[in-house]
PDB file of C-alpha atoms in Angstrom:
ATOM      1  CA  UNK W   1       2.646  72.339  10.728  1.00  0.00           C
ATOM      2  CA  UNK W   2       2.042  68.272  10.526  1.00  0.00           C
ATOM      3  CA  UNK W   3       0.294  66.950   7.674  1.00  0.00           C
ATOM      4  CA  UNK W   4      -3.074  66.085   7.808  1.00  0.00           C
ATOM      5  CA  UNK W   5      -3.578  62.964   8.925  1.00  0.00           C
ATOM      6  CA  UNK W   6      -5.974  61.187   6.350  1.00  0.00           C
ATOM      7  CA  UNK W   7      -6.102  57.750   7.271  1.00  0.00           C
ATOM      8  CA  UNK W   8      -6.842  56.846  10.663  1.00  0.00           C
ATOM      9  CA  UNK W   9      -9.630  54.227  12.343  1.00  0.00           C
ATOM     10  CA  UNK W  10     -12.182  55.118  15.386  1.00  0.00           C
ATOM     11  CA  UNK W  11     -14.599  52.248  17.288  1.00  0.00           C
ATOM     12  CA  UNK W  12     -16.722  52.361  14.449  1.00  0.00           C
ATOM     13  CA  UNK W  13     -13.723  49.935  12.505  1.00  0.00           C
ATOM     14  CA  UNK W  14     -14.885  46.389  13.389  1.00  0.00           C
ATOM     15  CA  UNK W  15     -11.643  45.736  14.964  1.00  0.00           C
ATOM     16  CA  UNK W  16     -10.925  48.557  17.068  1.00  0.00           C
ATOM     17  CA  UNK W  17     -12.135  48.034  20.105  1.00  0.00           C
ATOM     18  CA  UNK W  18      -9.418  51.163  21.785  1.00  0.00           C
ATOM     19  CA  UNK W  19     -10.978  53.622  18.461  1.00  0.00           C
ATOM     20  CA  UNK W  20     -12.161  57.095  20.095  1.00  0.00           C
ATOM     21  CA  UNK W  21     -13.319  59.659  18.030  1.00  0.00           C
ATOM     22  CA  UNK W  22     -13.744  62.310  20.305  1.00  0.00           C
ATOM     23  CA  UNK W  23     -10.270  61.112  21.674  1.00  0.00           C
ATOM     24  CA  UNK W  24      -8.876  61.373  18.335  1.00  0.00           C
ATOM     25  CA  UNK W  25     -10.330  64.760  16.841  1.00  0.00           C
ATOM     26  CA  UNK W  26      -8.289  66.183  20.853  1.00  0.00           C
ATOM     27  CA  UNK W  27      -5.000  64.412  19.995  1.00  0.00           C
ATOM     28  CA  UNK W  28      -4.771  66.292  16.538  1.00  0.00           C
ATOM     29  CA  UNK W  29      -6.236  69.662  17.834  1.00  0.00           C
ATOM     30  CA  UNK W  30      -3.520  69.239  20.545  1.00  0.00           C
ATOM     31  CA  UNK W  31      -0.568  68.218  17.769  1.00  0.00           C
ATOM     32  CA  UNK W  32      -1.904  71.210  15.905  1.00  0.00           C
ATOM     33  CA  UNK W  33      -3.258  68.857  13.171  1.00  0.00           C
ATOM     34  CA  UNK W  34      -5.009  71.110  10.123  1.00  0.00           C
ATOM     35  CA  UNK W  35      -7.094  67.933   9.225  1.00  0.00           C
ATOM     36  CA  UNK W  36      -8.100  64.289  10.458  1.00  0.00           C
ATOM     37  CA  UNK W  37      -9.644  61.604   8.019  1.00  0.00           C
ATOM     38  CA  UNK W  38     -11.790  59.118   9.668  1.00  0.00           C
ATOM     39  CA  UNK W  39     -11.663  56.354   7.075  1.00  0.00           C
ATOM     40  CA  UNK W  40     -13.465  53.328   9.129  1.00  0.00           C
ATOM     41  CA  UNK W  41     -12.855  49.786   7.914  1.00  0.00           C
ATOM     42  CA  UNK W  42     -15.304  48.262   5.803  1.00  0.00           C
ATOM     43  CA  UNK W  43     -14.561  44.767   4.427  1.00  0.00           C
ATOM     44  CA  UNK W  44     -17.258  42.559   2.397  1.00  0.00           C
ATOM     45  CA  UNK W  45     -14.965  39.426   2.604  1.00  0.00           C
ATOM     46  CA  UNK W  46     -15.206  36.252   4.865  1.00  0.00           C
ATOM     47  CA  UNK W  47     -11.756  35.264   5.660  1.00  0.00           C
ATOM     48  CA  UNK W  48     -11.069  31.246   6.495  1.00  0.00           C
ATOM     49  CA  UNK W  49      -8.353  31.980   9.260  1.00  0.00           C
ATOM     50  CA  UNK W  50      -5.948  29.829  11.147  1.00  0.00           C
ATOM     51  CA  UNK W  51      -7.122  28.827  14.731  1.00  0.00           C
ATOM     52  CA  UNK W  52      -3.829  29.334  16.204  1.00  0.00           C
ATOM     53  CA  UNK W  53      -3.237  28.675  19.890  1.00  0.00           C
ATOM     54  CA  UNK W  54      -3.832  32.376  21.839  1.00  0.00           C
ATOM     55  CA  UNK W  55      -5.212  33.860  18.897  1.00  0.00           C
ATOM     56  CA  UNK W  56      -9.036  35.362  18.906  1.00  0.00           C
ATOM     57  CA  UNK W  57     -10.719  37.202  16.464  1.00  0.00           C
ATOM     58  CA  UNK W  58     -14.305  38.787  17.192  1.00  0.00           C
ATOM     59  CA  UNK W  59     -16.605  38.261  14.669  1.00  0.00           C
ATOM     60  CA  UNK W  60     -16.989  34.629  13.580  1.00  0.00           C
ATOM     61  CA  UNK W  61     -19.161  33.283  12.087  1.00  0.00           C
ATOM     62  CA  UNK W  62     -17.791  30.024  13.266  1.00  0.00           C
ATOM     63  CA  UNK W  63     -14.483  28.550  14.263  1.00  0.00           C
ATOM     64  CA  UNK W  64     -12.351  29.017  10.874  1.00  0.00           C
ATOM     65  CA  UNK W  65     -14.682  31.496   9.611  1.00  0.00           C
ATOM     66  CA  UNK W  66     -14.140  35.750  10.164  1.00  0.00           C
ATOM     67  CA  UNK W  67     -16.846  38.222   9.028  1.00  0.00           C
ATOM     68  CA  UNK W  68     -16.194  41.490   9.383  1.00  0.00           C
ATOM     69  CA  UNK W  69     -19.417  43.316  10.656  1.00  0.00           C
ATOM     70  CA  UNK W  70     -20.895  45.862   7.886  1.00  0.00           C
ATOM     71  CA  UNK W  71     -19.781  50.067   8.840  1.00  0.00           C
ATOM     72  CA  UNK W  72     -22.892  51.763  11.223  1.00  0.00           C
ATOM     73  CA  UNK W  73     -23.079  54.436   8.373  1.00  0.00           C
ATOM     74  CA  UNK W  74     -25.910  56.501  10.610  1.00  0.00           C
ATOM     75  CA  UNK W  75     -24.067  55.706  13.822  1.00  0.00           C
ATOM     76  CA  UNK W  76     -21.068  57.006  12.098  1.00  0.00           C
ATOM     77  CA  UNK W  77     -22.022  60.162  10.476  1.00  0.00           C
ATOM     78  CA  UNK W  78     -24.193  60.602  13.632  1.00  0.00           C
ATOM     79  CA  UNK W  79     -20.135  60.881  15.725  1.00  0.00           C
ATOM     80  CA  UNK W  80     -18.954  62.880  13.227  1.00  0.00           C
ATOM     81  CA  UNK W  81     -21.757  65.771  13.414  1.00  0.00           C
ATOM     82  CA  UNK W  82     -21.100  65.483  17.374  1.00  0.00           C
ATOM     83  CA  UNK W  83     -17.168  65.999  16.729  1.00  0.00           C
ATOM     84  CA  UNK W  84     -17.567  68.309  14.400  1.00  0.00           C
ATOM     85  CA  UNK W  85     -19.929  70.772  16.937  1.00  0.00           C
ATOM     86  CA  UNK W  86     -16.966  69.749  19.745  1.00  0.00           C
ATOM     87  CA  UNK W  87     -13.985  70.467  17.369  1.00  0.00           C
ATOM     88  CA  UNK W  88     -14.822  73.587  15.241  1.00  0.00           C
ATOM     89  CA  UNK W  89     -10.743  74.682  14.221  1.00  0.00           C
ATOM     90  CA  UNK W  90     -10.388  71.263  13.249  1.00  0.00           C
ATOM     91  CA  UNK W  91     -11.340  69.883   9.528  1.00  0.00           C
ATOM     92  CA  UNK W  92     -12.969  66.416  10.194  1.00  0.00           C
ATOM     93  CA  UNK W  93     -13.011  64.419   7.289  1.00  0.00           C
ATOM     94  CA  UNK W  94     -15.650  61.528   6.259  1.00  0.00           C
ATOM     95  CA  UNK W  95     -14.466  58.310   5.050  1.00  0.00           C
ATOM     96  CA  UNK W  96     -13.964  54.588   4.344  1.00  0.00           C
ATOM     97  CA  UNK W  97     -11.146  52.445   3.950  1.00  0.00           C
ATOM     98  CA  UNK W  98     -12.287  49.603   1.061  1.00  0.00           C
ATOM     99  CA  UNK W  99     -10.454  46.312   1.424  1.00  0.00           C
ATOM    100  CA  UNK W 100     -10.141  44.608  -1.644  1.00  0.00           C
ATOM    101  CA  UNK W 101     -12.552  46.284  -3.464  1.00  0.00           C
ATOM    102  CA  UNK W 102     -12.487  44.700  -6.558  1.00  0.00           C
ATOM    103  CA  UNK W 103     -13.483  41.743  -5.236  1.00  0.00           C
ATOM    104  CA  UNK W 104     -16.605  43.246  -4.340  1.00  0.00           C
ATOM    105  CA  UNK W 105     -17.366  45.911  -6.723  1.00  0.00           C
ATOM    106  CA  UNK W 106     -20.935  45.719  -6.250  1.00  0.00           C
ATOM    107  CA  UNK W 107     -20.991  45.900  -2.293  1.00  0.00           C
ATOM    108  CA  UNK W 108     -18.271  48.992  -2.441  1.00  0.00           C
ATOM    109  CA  UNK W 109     -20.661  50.802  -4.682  1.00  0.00           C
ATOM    110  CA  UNK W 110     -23.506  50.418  -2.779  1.00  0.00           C
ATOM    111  CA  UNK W 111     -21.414  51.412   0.342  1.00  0.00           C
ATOM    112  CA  UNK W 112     -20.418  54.744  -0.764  1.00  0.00           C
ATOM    113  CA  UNK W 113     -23.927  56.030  -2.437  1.00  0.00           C
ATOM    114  CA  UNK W 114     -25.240  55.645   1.093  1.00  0.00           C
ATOM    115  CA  UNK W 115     -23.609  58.062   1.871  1.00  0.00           C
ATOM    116  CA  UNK W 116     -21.541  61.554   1.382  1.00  0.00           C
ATOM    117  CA  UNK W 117     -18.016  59.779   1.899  1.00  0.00           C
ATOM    118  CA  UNK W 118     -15.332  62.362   1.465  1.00  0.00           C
ATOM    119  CA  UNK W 119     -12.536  60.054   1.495  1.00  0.00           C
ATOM    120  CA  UNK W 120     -12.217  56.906  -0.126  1.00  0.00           C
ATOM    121  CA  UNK W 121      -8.691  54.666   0.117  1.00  0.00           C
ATOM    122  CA  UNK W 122      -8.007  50.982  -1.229  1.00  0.00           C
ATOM    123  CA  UNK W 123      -6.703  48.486   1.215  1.00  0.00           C
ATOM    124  CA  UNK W 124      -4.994  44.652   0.446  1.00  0.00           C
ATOM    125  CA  UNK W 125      -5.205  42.340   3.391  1.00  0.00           C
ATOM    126  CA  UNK W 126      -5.477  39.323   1.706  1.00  0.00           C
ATOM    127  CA  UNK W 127      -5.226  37.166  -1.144  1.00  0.00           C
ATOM    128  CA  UNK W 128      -7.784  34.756  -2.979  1.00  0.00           C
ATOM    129  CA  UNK W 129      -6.080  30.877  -2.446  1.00  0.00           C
ATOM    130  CA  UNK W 130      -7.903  28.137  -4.138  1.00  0.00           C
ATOM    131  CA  UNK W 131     -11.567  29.592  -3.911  1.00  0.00           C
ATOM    132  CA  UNK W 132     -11.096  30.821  -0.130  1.00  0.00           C
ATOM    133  CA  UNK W 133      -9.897  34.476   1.001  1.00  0.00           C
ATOM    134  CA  UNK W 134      -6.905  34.302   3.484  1.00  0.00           C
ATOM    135  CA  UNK W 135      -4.725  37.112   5.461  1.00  0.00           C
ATOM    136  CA  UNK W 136      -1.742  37.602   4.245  1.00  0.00           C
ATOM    137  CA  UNK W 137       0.200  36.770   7.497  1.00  0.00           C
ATOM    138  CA  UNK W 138      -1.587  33.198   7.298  1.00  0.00           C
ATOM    139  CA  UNK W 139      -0.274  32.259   4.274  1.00  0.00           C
ATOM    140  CA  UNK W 140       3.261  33.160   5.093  1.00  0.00           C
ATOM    141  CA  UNK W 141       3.810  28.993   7.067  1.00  0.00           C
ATOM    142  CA  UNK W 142       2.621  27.434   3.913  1.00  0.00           C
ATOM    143  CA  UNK W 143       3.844  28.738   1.140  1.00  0.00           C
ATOM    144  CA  UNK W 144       7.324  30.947   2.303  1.00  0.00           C
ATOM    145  CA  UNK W 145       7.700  34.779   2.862  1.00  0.00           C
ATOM    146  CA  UNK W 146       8.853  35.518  -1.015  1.00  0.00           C
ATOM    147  CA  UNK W 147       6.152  33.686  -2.476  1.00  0.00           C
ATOM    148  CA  UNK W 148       3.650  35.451  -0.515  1.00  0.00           C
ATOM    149  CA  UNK W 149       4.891  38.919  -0.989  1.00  0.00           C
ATOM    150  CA  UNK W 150       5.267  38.273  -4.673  1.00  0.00           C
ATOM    151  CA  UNK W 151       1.484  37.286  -4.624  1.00  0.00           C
ATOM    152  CA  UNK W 152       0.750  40.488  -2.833  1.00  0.00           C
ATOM    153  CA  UNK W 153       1.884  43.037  -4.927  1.00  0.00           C
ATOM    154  CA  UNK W 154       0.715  41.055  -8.425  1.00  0.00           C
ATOM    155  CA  UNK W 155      -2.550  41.108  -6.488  1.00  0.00           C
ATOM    156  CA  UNK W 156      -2.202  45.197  -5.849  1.00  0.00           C
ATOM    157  CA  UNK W 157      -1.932  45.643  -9.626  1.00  0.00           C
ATOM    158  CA  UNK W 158      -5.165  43.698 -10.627  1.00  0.00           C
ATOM    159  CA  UNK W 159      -7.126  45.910  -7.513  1.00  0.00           C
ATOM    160  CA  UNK W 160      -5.622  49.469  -8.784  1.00  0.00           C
ATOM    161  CA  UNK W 161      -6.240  48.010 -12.677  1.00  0.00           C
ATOM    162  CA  UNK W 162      -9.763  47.106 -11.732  1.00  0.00           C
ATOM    163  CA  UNK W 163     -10.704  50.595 -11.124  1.00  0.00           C
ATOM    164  CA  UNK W 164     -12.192  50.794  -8.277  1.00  0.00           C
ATOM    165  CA  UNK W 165     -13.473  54.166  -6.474  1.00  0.00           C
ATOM    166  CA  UNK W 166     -10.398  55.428  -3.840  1.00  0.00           C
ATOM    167  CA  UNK W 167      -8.143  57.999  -4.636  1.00  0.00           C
ATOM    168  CA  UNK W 168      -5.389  56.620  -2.910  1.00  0.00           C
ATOM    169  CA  UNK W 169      -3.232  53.185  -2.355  1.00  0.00           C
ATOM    170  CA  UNK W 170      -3.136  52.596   1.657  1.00  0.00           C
ATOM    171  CA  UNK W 171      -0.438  50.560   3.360  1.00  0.00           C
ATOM    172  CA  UNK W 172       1.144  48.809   0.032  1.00  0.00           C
ATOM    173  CA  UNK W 173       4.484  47.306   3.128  1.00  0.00           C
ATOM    174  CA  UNK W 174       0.793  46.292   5.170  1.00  0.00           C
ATOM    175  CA  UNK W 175       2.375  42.176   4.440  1.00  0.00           C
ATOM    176  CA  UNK W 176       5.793  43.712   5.836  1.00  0.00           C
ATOM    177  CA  UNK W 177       4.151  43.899   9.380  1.00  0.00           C
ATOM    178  CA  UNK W 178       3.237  40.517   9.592  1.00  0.00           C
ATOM    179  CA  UNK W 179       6.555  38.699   8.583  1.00  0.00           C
ATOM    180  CA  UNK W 180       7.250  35.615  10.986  1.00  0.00           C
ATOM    181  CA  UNK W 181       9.596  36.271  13.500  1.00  0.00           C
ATOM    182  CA  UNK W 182      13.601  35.878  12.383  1.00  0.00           C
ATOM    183  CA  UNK W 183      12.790  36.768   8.938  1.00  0.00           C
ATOM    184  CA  UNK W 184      15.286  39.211   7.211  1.00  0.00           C
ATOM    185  CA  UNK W 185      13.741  41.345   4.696  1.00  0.00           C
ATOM    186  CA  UNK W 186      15.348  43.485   2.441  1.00  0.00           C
ATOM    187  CA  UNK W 187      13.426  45.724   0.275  1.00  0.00           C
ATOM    188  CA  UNK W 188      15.404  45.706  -2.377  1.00  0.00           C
ATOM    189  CA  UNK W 189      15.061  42.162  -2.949  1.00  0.00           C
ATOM    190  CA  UNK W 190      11.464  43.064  -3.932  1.00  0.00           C
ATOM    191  CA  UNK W 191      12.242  46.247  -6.073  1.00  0.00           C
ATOM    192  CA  UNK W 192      10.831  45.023  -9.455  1.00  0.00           C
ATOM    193  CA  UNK W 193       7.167  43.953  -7.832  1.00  0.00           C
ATOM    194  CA  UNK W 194       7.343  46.993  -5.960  1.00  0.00           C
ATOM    195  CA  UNK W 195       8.256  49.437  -8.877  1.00  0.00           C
ATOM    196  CA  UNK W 196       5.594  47.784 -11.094  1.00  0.00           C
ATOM    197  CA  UNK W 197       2.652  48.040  -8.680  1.00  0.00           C
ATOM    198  CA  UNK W 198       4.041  52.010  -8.293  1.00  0.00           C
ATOM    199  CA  UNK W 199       3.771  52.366 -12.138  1.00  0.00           C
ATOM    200  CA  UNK W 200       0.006  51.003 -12.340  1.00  0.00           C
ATOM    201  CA  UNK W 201      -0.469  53.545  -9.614  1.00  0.00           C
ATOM    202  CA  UNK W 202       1.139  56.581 -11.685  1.00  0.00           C
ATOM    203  CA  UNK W 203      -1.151  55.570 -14.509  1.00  0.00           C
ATOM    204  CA  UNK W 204      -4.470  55.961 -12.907  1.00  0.00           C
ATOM    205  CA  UNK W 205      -3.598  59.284 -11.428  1.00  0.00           C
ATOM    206  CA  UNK W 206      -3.948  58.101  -7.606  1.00  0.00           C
ATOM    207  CA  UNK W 207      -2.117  58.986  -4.711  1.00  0.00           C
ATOM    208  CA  UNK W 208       0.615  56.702  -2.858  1.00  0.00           C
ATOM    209  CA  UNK W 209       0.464  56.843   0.940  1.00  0.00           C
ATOM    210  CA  UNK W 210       2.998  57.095   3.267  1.00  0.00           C
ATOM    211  CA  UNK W 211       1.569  55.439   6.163  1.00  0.00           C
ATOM    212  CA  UNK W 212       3.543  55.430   9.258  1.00  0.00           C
ATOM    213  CA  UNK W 213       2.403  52.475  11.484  1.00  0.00           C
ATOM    214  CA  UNK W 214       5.463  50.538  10.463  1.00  0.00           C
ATOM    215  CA  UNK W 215       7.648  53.670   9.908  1.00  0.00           C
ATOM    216  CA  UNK W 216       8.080  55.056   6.311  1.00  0.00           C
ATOM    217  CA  UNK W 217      10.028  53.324   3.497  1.00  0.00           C
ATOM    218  CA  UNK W 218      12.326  55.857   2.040  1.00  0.00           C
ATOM    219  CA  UNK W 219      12.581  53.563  -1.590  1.00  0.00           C
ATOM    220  CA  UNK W 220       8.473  53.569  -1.672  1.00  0.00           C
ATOM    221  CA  UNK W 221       8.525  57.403  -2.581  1.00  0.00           C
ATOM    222  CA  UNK W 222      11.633  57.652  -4.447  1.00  0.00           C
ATOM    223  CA  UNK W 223      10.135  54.836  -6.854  1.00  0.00           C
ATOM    224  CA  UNK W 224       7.113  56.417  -6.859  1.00  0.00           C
ATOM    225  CA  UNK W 225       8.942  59.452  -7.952  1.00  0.00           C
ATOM    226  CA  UNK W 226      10.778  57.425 -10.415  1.00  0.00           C
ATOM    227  CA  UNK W 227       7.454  55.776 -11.628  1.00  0.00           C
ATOM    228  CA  UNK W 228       5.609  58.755 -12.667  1.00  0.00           C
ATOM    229  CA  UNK W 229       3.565  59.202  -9.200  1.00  0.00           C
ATOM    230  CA  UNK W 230       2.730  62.699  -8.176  1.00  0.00           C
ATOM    231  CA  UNK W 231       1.096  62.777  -5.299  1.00  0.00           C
ATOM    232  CA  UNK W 232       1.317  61.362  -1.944  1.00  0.00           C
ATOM    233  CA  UNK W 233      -0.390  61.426   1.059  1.00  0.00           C
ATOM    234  CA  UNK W 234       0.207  60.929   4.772  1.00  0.00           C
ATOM    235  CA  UNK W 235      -2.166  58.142   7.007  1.00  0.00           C
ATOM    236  CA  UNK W 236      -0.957  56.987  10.642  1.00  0.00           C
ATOM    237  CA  UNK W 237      -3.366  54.214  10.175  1.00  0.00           C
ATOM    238  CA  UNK W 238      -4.005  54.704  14.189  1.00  0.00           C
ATOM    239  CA  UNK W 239      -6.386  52.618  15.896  1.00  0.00           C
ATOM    240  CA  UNK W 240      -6.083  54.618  18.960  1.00  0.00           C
ATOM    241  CA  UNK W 241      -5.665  58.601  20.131  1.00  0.00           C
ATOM    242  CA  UNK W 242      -2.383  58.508  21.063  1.00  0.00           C
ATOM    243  CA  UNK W 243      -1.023  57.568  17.560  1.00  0.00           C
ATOM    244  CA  UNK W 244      -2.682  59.490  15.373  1.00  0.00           C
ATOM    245  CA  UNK W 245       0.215  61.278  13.270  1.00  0.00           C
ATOM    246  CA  UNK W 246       2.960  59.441  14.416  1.00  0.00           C
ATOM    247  CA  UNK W 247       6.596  60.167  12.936  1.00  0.00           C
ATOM    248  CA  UNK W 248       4.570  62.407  10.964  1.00  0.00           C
ATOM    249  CA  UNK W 249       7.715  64.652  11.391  1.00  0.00           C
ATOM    250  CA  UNK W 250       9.808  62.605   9.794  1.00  0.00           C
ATOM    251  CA  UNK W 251       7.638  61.324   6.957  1.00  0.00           C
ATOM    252  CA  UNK W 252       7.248  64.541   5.751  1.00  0.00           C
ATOM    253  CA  UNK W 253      10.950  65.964   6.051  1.00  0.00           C
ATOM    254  CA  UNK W 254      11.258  62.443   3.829  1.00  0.00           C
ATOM    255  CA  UNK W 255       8.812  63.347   1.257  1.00  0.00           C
ATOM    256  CA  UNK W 256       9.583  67.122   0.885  1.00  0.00           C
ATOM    257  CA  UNK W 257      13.484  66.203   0.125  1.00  0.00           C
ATOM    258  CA  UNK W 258      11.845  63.554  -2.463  1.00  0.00           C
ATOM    259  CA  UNK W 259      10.136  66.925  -3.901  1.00  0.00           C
ATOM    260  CA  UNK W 260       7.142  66.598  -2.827  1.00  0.00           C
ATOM    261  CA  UNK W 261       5.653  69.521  -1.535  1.00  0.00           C
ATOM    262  CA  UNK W 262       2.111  70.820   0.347  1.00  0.00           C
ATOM    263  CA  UNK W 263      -1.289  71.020  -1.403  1.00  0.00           C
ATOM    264  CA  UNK W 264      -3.405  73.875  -2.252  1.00  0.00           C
ATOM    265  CA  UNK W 265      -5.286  73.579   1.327  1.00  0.00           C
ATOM    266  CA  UNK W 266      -3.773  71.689   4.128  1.00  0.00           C
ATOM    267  CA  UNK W 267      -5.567  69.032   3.587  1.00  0.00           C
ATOM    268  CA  UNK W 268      -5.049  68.095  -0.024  1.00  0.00           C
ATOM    269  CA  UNK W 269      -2.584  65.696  -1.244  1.00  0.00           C
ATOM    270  CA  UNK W 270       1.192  66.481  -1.812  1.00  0.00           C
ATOM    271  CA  UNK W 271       2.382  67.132  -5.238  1.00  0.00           C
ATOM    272  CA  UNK W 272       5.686  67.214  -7.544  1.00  0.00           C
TER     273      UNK W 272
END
């Protein structure tokens, strides 16, 4: 059996126009999924982007400005009820995916007493430059690929030290994705930042994520072995059906020969 796949994005994420939920809850019955996590976008920040030639964002508010729509809760929970009725063997799991939360401490806890979110993970997109809030991938002409990365993950320590509400890091190689084309990147070159956002992780008792869109980073778990971590969890971070749990396979022949092994229920988190 495939992990549960606990991070994953329908059309109710503001940019995910291809997002099916219906579509989504039949791709994991049909991979023989035990569990899917619908954790939907929700972002309280206003991000000054770069008007590059062929790029378009929905969403302005005008042309350098990007403002992520607030999450239809009702519309939302109404989808899940409906999937829930149309997928009975399959666990379908609430959620919401908080970007930069502790930024906006008072917006995320509004968020989630409006309603019975079941899952709750922490997201870094972007960092704060000179009073404005910018993707990571736009910052990466200005200032140089090591300067932003280092930025990133000193940034990831200040949102897990925060404290914010989600029980698990999402995407911490999310600024990987986005490196400009001919760039050589070497993990290891990045082991120290890496290793001490992994250790402010172990301390709060949260979970790492092994999220898949990219394909798995073998050194993430083994440092997060190393650092004290004990439990992971698995996230495909699809934005459409057809990739929910992909190379779940081979994440999780990766994790079990870090020691990890399956939760209680097949759903929960893994564990040393």
């Amino acid at each position: 059996m495939l992990p549960a796949d606990l991070h994953t994005h329908t059309e109710f994420s503001w940019d995910t126009a291809t997002g099916d939920m219906e579509g989504s809850c039949a791709r994991a019955v049909e991979l023989g999924l035990p569990a899917i996590a619908f954790t939907e976008h929700t972002d309280f920040v206003v991000w000054d982007v770069d008007a590059v030639p062929g790029r378009r964002f929905s969403h302005m508010a005008d042309d350098r400005n990007l403002a992520p729509p607030p999450l239809d809760v009702p519309g939302y929970l109404a989808a899940i009820d409906r999937c829930r009725s149309k997928f009975p063997t399959l666990k379908i799991i609430t959620g919401v995916e908080l970007g930069e939360p502790h930024w906006f401490p008072a917006q995320a806890s509004s968020l989630l007493a409006s309603a019975p979110f079941e899952r709750v993970i922490g997201s870094l997109h972007s960092l704060r430059v000179d009073g404005r809030f910018r993707l990571v991938e736009d910052e990466y002409p200005l200032r140089g690929v090591a300067d932003v990365l280092r930025d990133y993950f000193t940034e990831a320590i200040l949102m897990i030290e925060s404290g914010p509400p989600f029980s698990a890091l999402t995407h911490l190689d999310y600024p990987v994705r986005y490196l400009p084309d001919g760039t050589t990147f070497t993990i290891a070159d990045f082991e120290e930042e890496i290793r001490a956002v992994l250790r402010a992780l172990a301390g709060t008792g949260r979970a790492l994520e092994v999220n898949t869109r990219r394909g798995p980073e073998p050194e993430f778990v083994a440092w997060w072995r190393d650092c004290g971590g004990r439990a992971v969890c698995f996230g495909s971070d699809a934005h459409r059906p057809d990739l929910v749990a992909t190379g779940f396979a081979e994440a999780a022949a990766m994790v079990e020969a870090a020691g990890f092994r399956p939760g209680r229920h097949p759903h929960d988190h893994w564990l040393l």
